[in-house]
PDB file of C-alpha atoms in Angstrom:
ATOM      1  CA  MET A1086      42.131 122.720   9.903  1.00 47.00           C
ATOM      2  CA  SER A1087      39.292 122.598  12.390  1.00 47.00           C
ATOM      3  CA  THR A1088      36.669 119.876  12.358  1.00 51.00           C
ATOM      4  CA  PRO A1089      32.988 120.762  12.591  1.00 55.00           C
ATOM      5  CA  GLN A1090      31.443 120.179  15.988  1.00 61.00           C
ATOM      6  CA  SER A1091      28.775 117.547  16.124  1.00 70.00           C
ATOM      7  CA  ARG A1092      25.303 119.007  16.342  1.00 79.00           C
ATOM      8  CA  ARG A1093      23.383 118.584  19.568  1.00 84.00           C
ATOM      9  CA  PRO A1094      19.902 117.063  19.280  1.00 90.00           C
ATOM     10  CA  ASP A1095      17.027 119.573  19.314  1.00 93.00           C
ATOM     11  CA  THR A1096      15.508 119.123  22.764  1.00 93.00           C
ATOM     12  CA  THR A1097      14.123 122.652  23.207  1.00 93.00           C
ATOM     13  CA  TYR A1098      10.475 123.569  23.792  1.00 93.00           C
ATOM     14  CA  ARG A1099      10.114 124.118  20.021  1.00 94.00           C
ATOM     15  CA  ALA A1100      11.397 120.626  19.135  1.00 95.00           C
ATOM     16  CA  PRO A1101       9.050 118.114  17.507  1.00 95.00           C
ATOM     17  CA  ILE A1102       7.702 115.737  20.156  1.00 95.00           C
ATOM     18  CA  GLY A1103       6.696 112.090  20.211  1.00 95.00           C
ATOM     19  CA  SER A1104       5.139 109.793  22.775  1.00 95.00           C
ATOM     20  CA  VAL A1105       5.438 106.267  24.085  1.00 93.00           C
ATOM     21  CA  ASP A1106       2.749 104.451  26.110  1.00 93.00           C
ATOM     22  CA  LEU A1107       3.894 102.620  29.232  1.00 88.00           C
ATOM     23  CA  ALA A1108       2.079 100.428  31.734  1.00 87.00           C
ATOM     24  CA  ALA A1109       1.099 102.313  34.889  1.00 85.00           C
ATOM     25  CA  GLU A1110       2.277  99.506  37.137  1.00 84.00           C
ATOM     26  CA  THR A1111       4.694  96.594  37.217  1.00 84.00           C
ATOM     27  CA  ASP A1112       3.614  92.991  36.697  1.00 86.00           C
ATOM     28  CA  ASP A1113       3.207  92.543  40.463  1.00 90.00           C
ATOM     29  CA  GLY A1114       0.933  95.615  40.717  1.00 85.00           C
ATOM     30  CA  SER A1115       3.497  98.016  42.187  1.00 89.00           C
ATOM     31  CA  PRO A1116       3.310 101.527  40.747  1.00 85.00           C
ATOM     32  CA  TYR A1117       6.164 102.929  38.680  1.00 81.00           C
ATOM     33  CA  GLU A1118       7.913 106.067  39.862  1.00 84.00           C
ATOM     34  CA  ILE A1119       7.956 108.795  37.232  1.00 86.00           C
ATOM     35  CA  TRP A1120      10.939 111.134  37.165  1.00 90.00           C
ATOM     36  CA  PRO A1121      11.361 114.087  34.808  1.00 93.00           C
ATOM     37  CA  CYS A1122      13.620 113.726  31.811  1.00 94.00           C
ATOM     38  CA  HIS A1123      16.812 115.735  32.189  1.00 93.00           C
ATOM     39  CA  ASP A1124      17.589 115.346  28.485  1.00 93.00           C
ATOM     40  CA  CYS A1125      14.721 117.421  27.029  1.00 94.00           C
ATOM     41  CA  LEU A1126      12.614 120.417  27.938  1.00 95.00           C
ATOM     42  CA  PRO A1127       9.212 119.410  26.480  1.00 96.00           C
ATOM     43  CA  TRP A1128       9.033 116.212  28.584  1.00 96.00           C
ATOM     44  CA  HIS A1129       5.695 115.594  30.291  1.00 96.00           C
ATOM     45  CA  VAL A1130       3.393 112.666  31.059  1.00 95.00           C
ATOM     46  CA  GLU A1131      -0.323 111.961  30.879  1.00 95.00           C
ATOM     47  CA  VAL A1132      -2.174 109.303  32.847  1.00 92.00           C
ATOM     48  CA  ILE A1133      -4.845 107.710  30.684  1.00 93.00           C
ATOM     49  CA  ARG A1134      -7.701 105.427  31.660  1.00 92.00           C
ATOM     50  CA  GLU A1135      -9.378 103.293  29.026  1.00 91.00           C
ATOM     51  CA  GLY A1136     -12.027 101.226  30.745  1.00 91.00           C
ATOM     52  CA  ASP A1137     -10.283  99.227  33.470  1.00 88.00           C
ATOM     53  CA  HIS A1138      -6.809  99.867  32.021  1.00 87.00           C
ATOM     54  CA  VAL A1139      -4.571 102.704  33.188  1.00 89.00           C
ATOM     55  CA  PHE A1140      -1.383 103.621  31.383  1.00 91.00           C
ATOM     56  CA  VAL A1141       1.091 106.480  31.215  1.00 92.00           C
ATOM     57  CA  ARG A1142       1.869 108.351  28.011  1.00 95.00           C
ATOM     58  CA  GLU A1143       5.329 109.885  28.221  1.00 95.00           C
ATOM     59  CA  TRP A1144       6.181 112.751  25.847  1.00 97.00           C
ATOM     60  CA  HIS A1145       9.721 113.727  24.808  1.00 97.00           C
ATOM     61  CA  ALA A1146      11.469 115.709  22.109  1.00 97.00           C
ATOM     62  CA  VAL A1147      11.856 113.299  19.185  1.00 96.00           C
ATOM     63  CA  ALA A1148      15.644 113.755  19.233  1.00 95.00           C
ATOM     64  CA  CYS A1149      15.890 113.136  23.006  1.00 96.00           C
ATOM     65  CA  PRO A1150      18.358 110.314  23.779  1.00 95.00           C
ATOM     66  CA  SER A1151      16.060 108.943  26.501  1.00 93.00           C
ATOM     67  CA  PHE A1152      13.110 108.839  24.083  1.00 95.00           C
ATOM     68  CA  GLN A1153      15.220 107.100  21.456  1.00 94.00           C
ATOM     69  CA  GLU A1154      16.135 104.435  24.049  1.00 92.00           C
ATOM     70  CA  LEU A1155      12.467 103.961  25.020  1.00 90.00           C
ATOM     71  CA  ILE A1156      11.259 103.452  21.468  1.00 91.00           C
ATOM     72  CA  LYS A1157      14.187 101.152  20.680  1.00 89.00           C
ATOM     73  CA  GLU A1158      13.036  98.837  23.504  1.00 75.00           C
ATOM     74  CA  GLU A1159       9.504  98.471  22.082  1.00 64.00           C
TER      75      GLU A1159
END
C-alpha cells in the first residue's frame, strides 16, 4: 500500500501573499542586505518612508517556509 505524498506549500505566483515589515538598518546604522527568497516566486520588497523612518516591507507567499520563520520571530 502506498502512502500519500506530503503536499508542497503553494509558493507559485498565484499563491496568497503576506508581508512583514523590517527595519531598514541595524541598530548601529548599517544597512541590511536584501537577497531574493529562493522558496517562493511572488517574493518582492518595498522600501517605505514614513516621516524620518525608513523600513522594508518584504512580501512572500503565505505558505513560504521563509515567511513562516519571519512571522514566528515577531
